[in-house]
Amino acid sequence: MVKVGIINVTGYAGVELARFLSRHPDAEIVSVTGRSAAGQKVSDVFPHLAGEVADMTITPEVTESVDVVFSALPQVESAKVCVPFVRNGTKVIDISADFRLHDPAVYQQWYKAEHPAPDLLETSVYGLTELDREGIAGADVVANPGCYPTGAILGLAPVVKAGLVKDQIIVDAKSGVSGAGRGLSLGTHFSEVNENVYAYGIDGHRHLPEITQELARQRDGFDPKVIFLPHLIPMTRGILDSIYCDFVDGAFSGPEQAGKAIKELYRDFYKGERFVKVVNASPQTKQTWGNNDCLIYPTVDKRTGRLMVFCALDNLVKGAAGQAIQNMNLMFGLPEAEGLDFIAIYP
Amino acid sequence: MVKVGIINVTGYAGVELARFLSRHPDAEIVSVTGRSAAGQKVSDVFPHLAGEVADMTITPEVTESVDVVFSALPQVESAKVCVPFVRNGTKVIDISADFRLHDPAVYQQWYKAEHPAPDLLETSVYGLTELDREGIAGADVVANPGCYPTGAILGLAPVVKAGLVKDQIIVDAKSGVSGAGRGLSLGTHFSEVNENVYAYGIDGHRHLPEITQELARQRDGFDPKVIFLPHLIPMTRGILDSIYCDFVDGAFSGPEQAGKAIKELYRDFYKGERFVKVVNASPQTKQTWGNNDCLIYPTVDKRTGRLMVFCALDNLVKGAAGQAIQNMNLMFGLPEAEGLDFIAIYP
Amino acid sequence: MVKVGIINVTGYAGVELARFLSRHPDAEIVSVTGRSAAGQKVSDVFPHLAGEVADMTITPEVTESVDVVFSALPQVESAKVCVPFVRNGTKVIDISADFRLHDPAVYQQWYKAEHPAPDLLETSVYGLTELDREGIAGADVVANPGCYPTGAILGLAPVVKAGLVKDQIIVDAKSGVSGAGRGLSLGTHFSEVNENVYAYGIDGHRHLPEITQELARQRDGFDPKVIFLPHLIPMTRGILDSIYCDFVDGAFSGPEQAGKAIKELYRDFYKGERFVKVVNASPQTKQTWGNNDCLIYPTVDKRTGRLMVFCALDNLVKGAAGQAIQNMNLMFGLPEAEGLDFIAIYP
Amino acid sequence: MVKVGIINVTGYAGVELARFLSRHPDAEIVSVTGRSAAGQKVSDVFPHLAGEVADMTITPEVTESVDVVFSALPQVESAKVCVPFVRNGTKVIDISADFRLHDPAVYQQWYKAEHPAPDLLETSVYGLTELDREGIAGADVVANPGCYPTGAILGLAPVVKAGLVKDQIIVDAKSGVSGAGRGLSLGTHFSEVNENVYAYGIDGHRHLPEITQELARQRDGFDPKVIFLPHLIPMTRGILDSIYCDFVDGAFSGPEQAGKAIKELYRDFYKGERFVKVVNASPQTKQTWGNNDCLIYPTVDKRTGRLMVFCALDNLVKGAAGQAIQNMNLMFGLPEAEGLDFIAIYP
């Protein structure tokens, strides 16, 4: 049994980790932390949780010996808490953004804080499972990807890797409100969000640099120029990334041929994947509600010949806790889908 | 392995059965039917379904030999399809209302149709699992309870059985829209239901007679006079039954003592239950989202001394498919919670 | 032109006052206050507001000479700010609860604060327009009713006044989230409220004593015993009060006769009312979205003979800002419906 | 008084016309039609409507002499009903798509029907009020724009007219469900749409050709290549068009200068407009809820130098009924904003 600590179990990613891990056949939650809720039982904060995890007492720090910690703390804070674990030889899976950007200067620019352990930025592995299984399996620190980047990168990797698209890329994303976490703000106040939709982060959202960094990694010399624009949607869960880009000149003989070739390329690329599914029609976020799937639909606009890719996933599962557990399974030599074999809840 | 047929897999209860049964360790879906979708694969209709069930072809009728059929057809139609199975010795779990009312005259009054097999109304067993395990285990036809009655009856059974309440009872219920099924109507049209709440079925909802029938069964001579009033809520899943009634005279010395005694009574009554949980605070439907729990909170109004009971559940799980599987487990000697061990999805 | 000050324009009731008053033909907003937003323009906080009000600067206190102030401050705070205006001879319409309860001891019990001006509790007038036009017209301080009590009292007044119902009354209320205001809390956080319904204030909601007080005023010697239980609904606006009570013995010969007589009684009682409408079918909150209507549907349960009344209104209009303006019109001798002649927005 | 007929008052655009026109100081509804509801009073179908319009009887055809008819019928059907009015000299404002495309071949391609009066396609005027006041004022048939195109064209007109952008344009649109009308479909069934987001019309949405046609009209020789992609959002009202395009080479010295110049260009272009407002921050659909505003926010991505424009409006008002009345005002020499002076309802 892998002994697990969950840091900040009281956030939405934290409680989602608890949901999955409490049913994981080869993992055992042995310590859960929280700040304001320290001293309470997990079931005091989340009455819906049942079983052993419900009876655990939330502590300010990890109190037990663990094989791996998941951190669901906010950025900046998370790095501070994670670093000692890494130094001690405990595996770390950080759901915050603190180990995603390999360049400390870029980190500082976007997160307005000096990184406490720049050396770890070099060795941490970006945990987009399907794109770097080997790296993740051997990592000490896995930087679990952001919810938006997970879809954006998975949706673009096949064509970027194949050198098929130009560097100008648009990612128009739509997200449910849970992506903003359990912390209070006017922007997540029910009456403000309900019956409303708008773009935010127009001057630059923090998920942009990791999209750019990871796309660049897919192909030598590729230097993507990404517009990433998220929109807030009046729903709790779900992310849809709508991606628009252009093929390099001469890549295909025309839209129709491009459409066929692209579908085949994506199917091949994700062949055999358990959680990344290339689908035949516009994917709906509801089709991934509560499970670890990422649905991808690539298509070519028949009038303009441009590539459009749509990626749907649950921001708290494949976009956070689910992918984190997928990564844990890899790191500990367990079957990758263990503890994650759930069907989406519909309707 | 129990071989299962799902009749009308394309409704919301049907697809929910498929979700649970496709992960059930001791059951195997061998046949799924549908009317308009016959000839299609399950995954054509429900792209989110994965695994074996996704690849099954929907047929007009059950084509394989089965140990049990679940019918998720609408009332009246369901009885017609179920009767031949019963006559053939196949176990039937009917999610419609067709075998719930034991009196054919009452059935005809509420459903405006003659029952095709009145003899089966006598032998069918009302499948509120926690209240009649023995009956269910031995039944040929289980009439799976309605979503509203499940909460109402579970919430009242302890005090009715103990002879503690008068016969005048009010059940003010609130339900998500999925309870109305997948069939189209103006009442389930998004723009009509969203940002709206109202009572419906004011002249008499069809779930009333089964509430009355089953409450009467809890205690000899108890003849309940129930007002049952459902309200439609702009959410997909969830039912909350808010119950109000009066204690018989002299039952308790005062509201405070009544409150304590009642909480104890309910805890004792549902002691050891896996899916019925007596909780310490006002239950939220979200705390049962997607799982088989029914949360019950009994309390006594300190000003008027009246009893108030709140019951929350997921109308498609404990209120339909989940309880149906719980009943199947009993009927085939399997552990009652098998295939149903899920934590509610939050948020 | 009536010169108006709005205290705390930045809350939901405050901005709703601004919406209506900025189009009122005989009123003029001359001062708007706010605490955290002081110094900003109204349009900085509410970009959707247009016209003169948008260009006004929010000040910490009312800076201009005014004929009337509306206070949309929270309780306790509101009284402190309103009292000096009353002492100065300025008319006050308080949307908070601070002048609703005439008994200082009851006020202290429910609001956990000593009232700063108990003498004003004696002279303040409860502003349920349709039930006390004369009192309101002559009042110095109008205590604008709570959103829940508005429906509950209007729905019960006809039968209480006529001496037709017993004292045991149940008000099961359902409210949109905007009723909780613009202040942040976990209970109004989108992901917590969406896809959820539950009862709150089970041990006693602050709107209970005003319901009791005002019902008692409708008939000498009537001493109501009210259970008032609100439920939070995932929508922004709207309140539905579902009311259950019993007729006094011998009031009617049977349910059918009672039903007819009651409908007639309500139609007579509210004959000619512009904003209170007795309707023929279960009212929907959407039918009052954004306007000042209160729709009332009284009916008698044909099985139990009990009275059921359903009242729908917009909590921010008839339940707050709209009724406040209706009261202002009365106080200044203007046509009662002036500035309020809007059709509900559907869908 | 302008005498008005509303054809198909029972759809969402129809009832919205009734809401506005019943309060219009210089117009009078004299006839309302409906198909399935013929013979009923308007208030039978829409109990929330008050005043004279509520008491009108819905007829199968326009029965009174009228100065103008608004048609809120679906496409193809609408043309058939409108043509006789035009031939008779009655002004027609068609909210359907039947007179928007000037080329009969394009009409046939997209609407799969031969147009019944191709000559009228030549003379009909596209009713995007702010862009063709003169044409609309003199038109016999006004083709009221689609909800999506209204935002897309208003958001692009300033830069297209100025020759500042290349022909490759992306419009990623998000719409509430009421845009799909009051007709039933699985795609507008509450439980399918709620907690869900997805793109539709990926192979070509019918609003595309009118966007292309009208953008081309803004500048001689401009031949736009538009990707228009709508997404369905779980809300009732509101459209957000997110527009992405590239400046022609050398248009600006860099992103910063472009940003400033663009904001100035848009402010100048829409200077003095009552309903089109160039705003300083990302517009929210809620800021236009129920009123006739279109909010536009143009900005330049500082990393890639590309132009992004966000347009928010209420699909049933500026996107349908409101703009139709704005056009009627122009056609009859009335003040353009008459009957439309409403503040958005917030929250």
PDB file of N, CA and C in Angstrom, chain A residues 110 168 170 172 174 191-192 194-199 202-203 229 231 233 235-237 240 242 244 282-286 289 302-304 306 310 346-347, chain D residues 110 168 170 172 174 191-192 194-199 203 227 229 231 233 235-237 240 242 244 282-286 289 302-303 306 310 346-347:
ATOM      1  N   TRP A 110       5.320  35.568 -13.600  1.00  0.00           N
ATOM      2  CA  TRP A 110       3.892  35.260 -13.583  1.00  0.00           C
ATOM      3  C   TRP A 110       3.329  35.124 -12.178  1.00  0.00           C
ATOM      4  N   GLN A 168       1.097  30.444 -34.689  1.00  0.00           N
ATOM      5  CA  GLN A 168       0.019  31.278 -34.140  1.00  0.00           C
ATOM      6  C   GLN A 168      -1.159  30.391 -33.730  1.00  0.00           C
ATOM      7  N   ILE A 170      -4.722  29.891 -31.170  1.00  0.00           N
ATOM      8  CA  ILE A 170      -5.723  30.487 -30.278  1.00  0.00           C
ATOM      9  C   ILE A 170      -6.385  29.383 -29.480  1.00  0.00           C
ATOM     10  N   ASP A 172      -9.472  29.248 -27.010  1.00  0.00           N
ATOM     11  CA  ASP A 172     -10.608  29.924 -26.383  1.00  0.00           C
ATOM     12  C   ASP A 172     -11.242  28.902 -25.447  1.00  0.00           C
ATOM     13  N   LYS A 174     -13.466  27.542 -21.969  1.00  0.00           N
ATOM     14  CA  LYS A 174     -14.682  27.781 -21.184  1.00  0.00           C
ATOM     15  C   LYS A 174     -14.613  26.886 -19.956  1.00  0.00           C
ATOM     16  N   SER A 191     -24.822  34.743  -7.338  1.00  0.00           N
ATOM     17  CA  SER A 191     -25.683  35.662  -8.099  1.00  0.00           C
ATOM     18  C   SER A 191     -24.912  36.451  -9.149  1.00  0.00           C
ATOM     19  N   GLU A 192     -23.594  36.489  -9.037  1.00  0.00           N
ATOM     20  CA  GLU A 192     -22.768  37.178 -10.031  1.00  0.00           C
ATOM     21  C   GLU A 192     -22.457  36.275 -11.225  1.00  0.00           C
ATOM     22  N   ASN A 194     -24.107  33.193 -12.027  1.00  0.00           N
ATOM     23  CA  ASN A 194     -25.273  32.555 -12.625  1.00  0.00           C
ATOM     24  C   ASN A 194     -25.846  33.451 -13.730  1.00  0.00           C
ATOM     25  N   GLU A 195     -26.333  32.843 -14.799  1.00  0.00           N
ATOM     26  CA  GLU A 195     -26.883  33.608 -15.937  1.00  0.00           C
ATOM     27  C   GLU A 195     -25.881  34.648 -16.417  1.00  0.00           C
ATOM     28  N   ASN A 196     -24.665  34.240 -16.627  1.00  0.00           N
ATOM     29  CA  ASN A 196     -23.625  35.179 -17.035  1.00  0.00           C
ATOM     30  C   ASN A 196     -22.501  34.424 -17.735  1.00  0.00           C
ATOM     31  N   VAL A 197     -21.854  35.068 -18.663  1.00  0.00           N
ATOM     32  CA  VAL A 197     -20.636  34.524 -19.246  1.00  0.00           C
ATOM     33  C   VAL A 197     -19.753  35.688 -19.667  1.00  0.00           C
ATOM     34  N   TYR A 198     -18.445  35.531 -19.442  1.00  0.00           N
ATOM     35  CA  TYR A 198     -17.510  36.586 -19.837  1.00  0.00           C
ATOM     36  C   TYR A 198     -16.100  36.028 -19.878  1.00  0.00           C
ATOM     37  N   ALA A 199     -15.259  36.716 -20.618  1.00  0.00           N
ATOM     38  CA  ALA A 199     -13.833  36.375 -20.676  1.00  0.00           C
ATOM     39  C   ALA A 199     -13.124  37.005 -19.492  1.00  0.00           C
ATOM     40  N   ILE A 202      -7.756  38.594 -19.553  1.00  0.00           N
ATOM     41  CA  ILE A 202      -7.507  39.021 -20.929  1.00  0.00           C
ATOM     42  C   ILE A 202      -6.068  39.520 -21.117  1.00  0.00           C
ATOM     43  N   ASP A 203      -5.504  40.075 -20.063  1.00  0.00           N
ATOM     44  CA  ASP A 203      -4.129  40.579 -20.186  1.00  0.00           C
ATOM     45  C   ASP A 203      -3.077  39.493 -19.995  1.00  0.00           C
ATOM     46  N   LEU A 229      -7.408  32.327 -23.856  1.00  0.00           N
ATOM     47  CA  LEU A 229      -8.412  33.193 -23.275  1.00  0.00           C
ATOM     48  C   LEU A 229      -9.514  32.376 -22.609  1.00  0.00           C
ATOM     49  N   HIS A 231     -12.972  31.709 -20.343  1.00  0.00           N
ATOM     50  CA  HIS A 231     -14.289  32.301 -20.086  1.00  0.00           C
ATOM     51  C   HIS A 231     -14.940  31.550 -18.933  1.00  0.00           C
ATOM     52  N   ILE A 233     -18.096  30.045 -17.018  1.00  0.00           N
ATOM     53  CA  ILE A 233     -19.399  29.509 -17.420  1.00  0.00           C
ATOM     54  C   ILE A 233     -20.209  29.160 -16.169  1.00  0.00           C
ATOM     55  N   MET A 235     -21.557  26.909 -14.466  1.00  0.00           N
ATOM     56  CA  MET A 235     -21.699  25.493 -14.137  1.00  0.00           C
ATOM     57  C   MET A 235     -20.585  25.185 -13.140  1.00  0.00           C
ATOM     58  N   THR A 236     -20.686  24.078 -12.449  1.00  0.00           N
ATOM     59  CA  THR A 236     -19.707  23.782 -11.409  1.00  0.00           C
ATOM     60  C   THR A 236     -18.433  23.180 -11.985  1.00  0.00           C
ATOM     61  N   ARG A 237     -18.578  22.147 -12.787  1.00  0.00           N
ATOM     62  CA  ARG A 237     -17.427  21.403 -13.309  1.00  0.00           C
ATOM     63  C   ARG A 237     -17.384  21.417 -14.820  1.00  0.00           C
ATOM     64  N   LEU A 240     -13.956  23.232 -21.474  1.00  0.00           N
ATOM     65  CA  LEU A 240     -13.888  22.985 -22.908  1.00  0.00           C
ATOM     66  C   LEU A 240     -12.832  23.924 -23.477  1.00  0.00           C
ATOM     67  N   SER A 242     -11.494  25.274 -26.913  1.00  0.00           N
ATOM     68  CA  SER A 242     -11.724  25.363 -28.364  1.00  0.00           C
ATOM     69  C   SER A 242     -10.463  25.963 -28.973  1.00  0.00           C
ATOM     70  N   TYR A 244      -7.925  26.915 -32.213  1.00  0.00           N
ATOM     71  CA  TYR A 244      -7.903  27.301 -33.626  1.00  0.00           C
ATOM     72  C   TYR A 244      -6.465  27.535 -34.058  1.00  0.00           C
ATOM     73  N   SER A 282     -18.601  16.705 -31.684  1.00  0.00           N
ATOM     74  CA  SER A 282     -18.295  17.764 -30.723  1.00  0.00           C
ATOM     75  C   SER A 282     -18.445  17.251 -29.284  1.00  0.00           C
ATOM     76  N   PRO A 283     -17.363  17.214 -28.517  1.00  0.00           N
ATOM     77  CA  PRO A 283     -17.454  16.656 -27.164  1.00  0.00           C
ATOM     78  C   PRO A 283     -18.132  17.630 -26.208  1.00  0.00           C
ATOM     79  N   GLN A 284     -18.840  17.070 -25.242  1.00  0.00           N
ATOM     80  CA  GLN A 284     -19.544  17.858 -24.238  1.00  0.00           C
ATOM     81  C   GLN A 284     -18.862  17.649 -22.883  1.00  0.00           C
ATOM     82  N   THR A 285     -18.742  18.710 -22.124  1.00  0.00           N
ATOM     83  CA  THR A 285     -18.094  18.549 -20.812  1.00  0.00           C
ATOM     84  C   THR A 285     -18.880  17.566 -19.944  1.00  0.00           C
ATOM     85  N   LYS A 286     -20.195  17.524 -20.113  1.00  0.00           N
ATOM     86  CA  LYS A 286     -21.011  16.603 -19.313  1.00  0.00           C
ATOM     87  C   LYS A 286     -20.601  15.149 -19.538  1.00  0.00           C
ATOM     88  N   TRP A 289     -18.151  14.319 -16.803  1.00  0.00           N
ATOM     89  CA  TRP A 289     -18.506  14.800 -15.467  1.00  0.00           C
ATOM     90  C   TRP A 289     -18.108  13.774 -14.391  1.00  0.00           C
ATOM     91  N   LYS A 302     -14.180  23.453 -43.398  1.00  0.00           N
ATOM     92  CA  LYS A 302     -14.165  23.161 -44.829  1.00  0.00           C
ATOM     93  C   LYS A 302     -14.117  24.423 -45.684  1.00  0.00           C
ATOM     94  N   ARG A 303     -14.419  25.578 -45.087  1.00  0.00           N
ATOM     95  CA  ARG A 303     -14.373  26.825 -45.860  1.00  0.00           C
ATOM     96  C   ARG A 303     -12.996  27.470 -45.828  1.00  0.00           C
ATOM     97  N   THR A 304     -12.396  27.482 -44.651  1.00  0.00           N
ATOM     98  CA  THR A 304     -11.119  28.189 -44.519  1.00  0.00           C
ATOM     99  C   THR A 304      -9.921  27.257 -44.457  1.00  0.00           C
ATOM    100  N   ARG A 306      -8.792  25.817 -41.911  1.00  0.00           N
ATOM    101  CA  ARG A 306      -8.061  25.917 -40.644  1.00  0.00           C
ATOM    102  C   ARG A 306      -8.399  24.741 -39.724  1.00  0.00           C
ATOM    103  N   PHE A 310     -11.394  20.514 -30.334  1.00  0.00           N
ATOM    104  CA  PHE A 310     -12.189  20.727 -29.129  1.00  0.00           C
ATOM    105  C   PHE A 310     -11.834  19.659 -28.103  1.00  0.00           C
ATOM    106  N   TYR A 346     -24.067  10.991 -15.893  1.00  0.00           N
ATOM    107  CA  TYR A 346     -24.967  11.651 -16.833  1.00  0.00           C
ATOM    108  C   TYR A 346     -26.384  11.329 -16.460  1.00  0.00           C
ATOM    109  N   PRO A 347     -27.356  12.143 -16.494  1.00  0.00           N
ATOM    110  CA  PRO A 347     -27.202  13.545 -16.924  1.00  0.00           C
ATOM    111  C   PRO A 347     -26.797  14.405 -15.711  1.00  0.00           C
TER     112      PRO A 347
ATOM    113  N   TRP D 110     -28.267  27.407 -47.705  1.00  0.00           N
ATOM    114  CA  TRP D 110     -28.245  27.312 -46.243  1.00  0.00           C
ATOM    115  C   TRP D 110     -29.584  26.918 -45.647  1.00  0.00           C
ATOM    116  N   GLN D 168      -8.913  36.742 -42.553  1.00  0.00           N
ATOM    117  CA  GLN D 168      -9.145  35.542 -41.736  1.00  0.00           C
ATOM    118  C   GLN D 168      -9.660  35.956 -40.358  1.00  0.00           C
ATOM    119  N   ILE D 170     -11.951  34.824 -36.753  1.00  0.00           N
ATOM    120  CA  ILE D 170     -12.571  33.779 -35.934  1.00  0.00           C
ATOM    121  C   ILE D 170     -13.568  34.426 -34.981  1.00  0.00           C
ATOM    122  N   ASP D 172     -15.734  33.103 -31.947  1.00  0.00           N
ATOM    123  CA  ASP D 172     -16.066  32.015 -31.032  1.00  0.00           C
ATOM    124  C   ASP D 172     -17.179  32.551 -30.141  1.00  0.00           C
ATOM    125  N   LYS D 174     -20.692  32.300 -27.573  1.00  0.00           N
ATOM    126  CA  LYS D 174     -21.286  31.560 -26.459  1.00  0.00           C
ATOM    127  C   LYS D 174     -22.696  32.079 -26.272  1.00  0.00           C
ATOM    128  N   SER D 191     -31.975  18.801 -18.381  1.00  0.00           N
ATOM    129  CA  SER D 191     -30.938  17.930 -17.820  1.00  0.00           C
ATOM    130  C   SER D 191     -29.789  17.671 -18.789  1.00  0.00           C
ATOM    131  N   GLU D 192     -30.009  17.955 -20.056  1.00  0.00           N
ATOM    132  CA  GLU D 192     -28.940  17.786 -21.048  1.00  0.00           C
ATOM    133  C   GLU D 192     -28.046  19.026 -21.120  1.00  0.00           C
ATOM    134  N   ASN D 194     -27.938  21.691 -18.720  1.00  0.00           N
ATOM    135  CA  ASN D 194     -27.427  22.147 -17.436  1.00  0.00           C
ATOM    136  C   ASN D 194     -26.089  21.454 -17.131  1.00  0.00           C
ATOM    137  N   GLU D 195     -25.158  22.174 -16.504  1.00  0.00           N
ATOM    138  CA  GLU D 195     -23.841  21.612 -16.206  1.00  0.00           C
ATOM    139  C   GLU D 195     -23.198  21.028 -17.460  1.00  0.00           C
ATOM    140  N   ASN D 196     -23.182  21.797 -18.507  1.00  0.00           N
ATOM    141  CA  ASN D 196     -22.643  21.298 -19.764  1.00  0.00           C
ATOM    142  C   ASN D 196     -22.247  22.479 -20.653  1.00  0.00           C
ATOM    143  N   VAL D 197     -21.236  22.275 -21.464  1.00  0.00           N
ATOM    144  CA  VAL D 197     -20.909  23.264 -22.500  1.00  0.00           C
ATOM    145  C   VAL D 197     -20.291  22.525 -23.680  1.00  0.00           C
ATOM    146  N   TYR D 198     -20.662  22.943 -24.885  1.00  0.00           N
ATOM    147  CA  TYR D 198     -20.089  22.316 -26.078  1.00  0.00           C
ATOM    148  C   TYR D 198     -20.318  23.199 -27.294  1.00  0.00           C
ATOM    149  N   ALA D 199     -19.507  22.975 -28.302  1.00  0.00           N
ATOM    150  CA  ALA D 199     -19.659  23.672 -29.581  1.00  0.00           C
ATOM    151  C   ALA D 199     -20.696  22.944 -30.429  1.00  0.00           C
ATOM    152  N   ASP D 203     -19.983  22.212 -38.582  1.00  0.00           N
ATOM    153  CA  ASP D 203     -19.848  22.126 -40.044  1.00  0.00           C
ATOM    154  C   ASP D 203     -20.404  23.347 -40.764  1.00  0.00           C
ATOM    155  N   ILE D 227     -14.451  31.915 -39.605  1.00  0.00           N
ATOM    156  CA  ILE D 227     -14.860  30.748 -38.818  1.00  0.00           C
ATOM    157  C   ILE D 227     -15.797  31.277 -37.747  1.00  0.00           C
ATOM    158  N   LEU D 229     -18.167  29.933 -34.723  1.00  0.00           N
ATOM    159  CA  LEU D 229     -18.410  28.713 -33.972  1.00  0.00           C
ATOM    160  C   LEU D 229     -19.177  29.005 -32.693  1.00  0.00           C
ATOM    161  N   HIS D 231     -21.247  28.136 -29.149  1.00  0.00           N
ATOM    162  CA  HIS D 231     -21.231  27.172 -28.037  1.00  0.00           C
ATOM    163  C   HIS D 231     -22.485  27.391 -27.198  1.00  0.00           C
ATOM    164  N   ILE D 233     -24.428  27.465 -23.722  1.00  0.00           N
ATOM    165  CA  ILE D 233     -24.075  27.743 -22.323  1.00  0.00           C
ATOM    166  C   ILE D 233     -25.303  27.529 -21.434  1.00  0.00           C
ATOM    167  N   MET D 235     -27.378  28.819 -19.505  1.00  0.00           N
ATOM    168  CA  MET D 235     -28.061  30.013 -18.990  1.00  0.00           C
ATOM    169  C   MET D 235     -29.195  30.311 -19.968  1.00  0.00           C
ATOM    170  N   THR D 236     -30.128  31.137 -19.572  1.00  0.00           N
ATOM    171  CA  THR D 236     -31.287  31.381 -20.425  1.00  0.00           C
ATOM    172  C   THR D 236     -30.997  32.416 -21.503  1.00  0.00           C
ATOM    173  N   ARG D 237     -30.469  33.570 -21.093  1.00  0.00           N
ATOM    174  CA  ARG D 237     -30.262  34.686 -22.014  1.00  0.00           C
ATOM    175  C   ARG D 237     -28.805  35.086 -22.076  1.00  0.00           C
ATOM    176  N   LEU D 240     -22.211  36.060 -25.943  1.00  0.00           N
ATOM    177  CA  LEU D 240     -20.902  36.686 -25.963  1.00  0.00           C
ATOM    178  C   LEU D 240     -20.198  36.241 -27.242  1.00  0.00           C
ATOM    179  N   SER D 242     -16.667  36.257 -28.940  1.00  0.00           N
ATOM    180  CA  SER D 242     -15.232  36.511 -28.751  1.00  0.00           C
ATOM    181  C   SER D 242     -14.601  36.441 -30.140  1.00  0.00           C
ATOM    182  N   TYR D 244     -11.438  37.056 -32.880  1.00  0.00           N
ATOM    183  CA  TYR D 244      -9.980  37.080 -33.022  1.00  0.00           C
ATOM    184  C   TYR D 244      -9.627  37.344 -34.483  1.00  0.00           C
ATOM    185  N   SER D 282     -13.664  43.662 -19.847  1.00  0.00           N
ATOM    186  CA  SER D 282     -14.351  42.508 -20.407  1.00  0.00           C
ATOM    187  C   SER D 282     -15.856  42.570 -20.107  1.00  0.00           C
ATOM    188  N   PRO D 283     -16.680  42.665 -21.123  1.00  0.00           N
ATOM    189  CA  PRO D 283     -18.120  42.796 -20.870  1.00  0.00           C
ATOM    190  C   PRO D 283     -18.740  41.465 -20.459  1.00  0.00           C
ATOM    191  N   GLN D 284     -19.754  41.549 -19.623  1.00  0.00           N
ATOM    192  CA  GLN D 284     -20.456  40.371 -19.144  1.00  0.00           C
ATOM    193  C   GLN D 284     -21.867  40.368 -19.726  1.00  0.00           C
ATOM    194  N   THR D 285     -22.344  39.217 -20.116  1.00  0.00           N
ATOM    195  CA  THR D 285     -23.703  39.178 -20.679  1.00  0.00           C
ATOM    196  C   THR D 285     -24.731  39.659 -19.656  1.00  0.00           C
ATOM    197  N   LYS D 286     -24.457  39.408 -18.384  1.00  0.00           N
ATOM    198  CA  LYS D 286     -25.391  39.838 -17.348  1.00  0.00           C
ATOM    199  C   LYS D 286     -25.582  41.355 -17.350  1.00  0.00           C
ATOM    200  N   TRP D 289     -28.642  42.021 -19.453  1.00  0.00           N
ATOM    201  CA  TRP D 289     -29.775  41.123 -19.226  1.00  0.00           C
ATOM    202  C   TRP D 289     -31.098  41.883 -19.316  1.00  0.00           C
ATOM    203  N   LYS D 302      -1.041  41.674 -26.057  1.00  0.00           N
ATOM    204  CA  LYS D 302       0.262  42.329 -26.010  1.00  0.00           C
ATOM    205  C   LYS D 302       1.408  41.401 -26.415  1.00  0.00           C
ATOM    206  N   ARG D 303       1.156  40.105 -26.424  1.00  0.00           N
ATOM    207  CA  ARG D 303       2.215  39.167 -26.812  1.00  0.00           C
ATOM    208  C   ARG D 303       2.239  38.918 -28.315  1.00  0.00           C
ATOM    209  N   ARG D 306      -2.301  40.468 -31.876  1.00  0.00           N
ATOM    210  CA  ARG D 306      -3.555  40.214 -32.591  1.00  0.00           C
ATOM    211  C   ARG D 306      -4.710  40.976 -31.935  1.00  0.00           C
ATOM    212  N   PHE D 310     -14.586  41.619 -27.797  1.00  0.00           N
ATOM    213  CA  PHE D 310     -15.627  40.892 -27.064  1.00  0.00           C
ATOM    214  C   PHE D 310     -16.914  41.697 -27.110  1.00  0.00           C
ATOM    215  N   TYR D 346     -29.875  43.348 -12.831  1.00  0.00           N
ATOM    216  CA  TYR D 346     -28.727  42.764 -12.152  1.00  0.00           C
ATOM    217  C   TYR D 346     -29.051  42.611 -10.697  1.00  0.00           C
ATOM    218  N   PRO D 347     -28.722  41.596 -10.012  1.00  0.00           N
ATOM    219  CA  PRO D 347     -27.990  40.434 -10.540  1.00  0.00           C
ATOM    220  C   PRO D 347     -28.978  39.420 -11.141  1.00  0.00           C
TER     221      PRO D 347
END
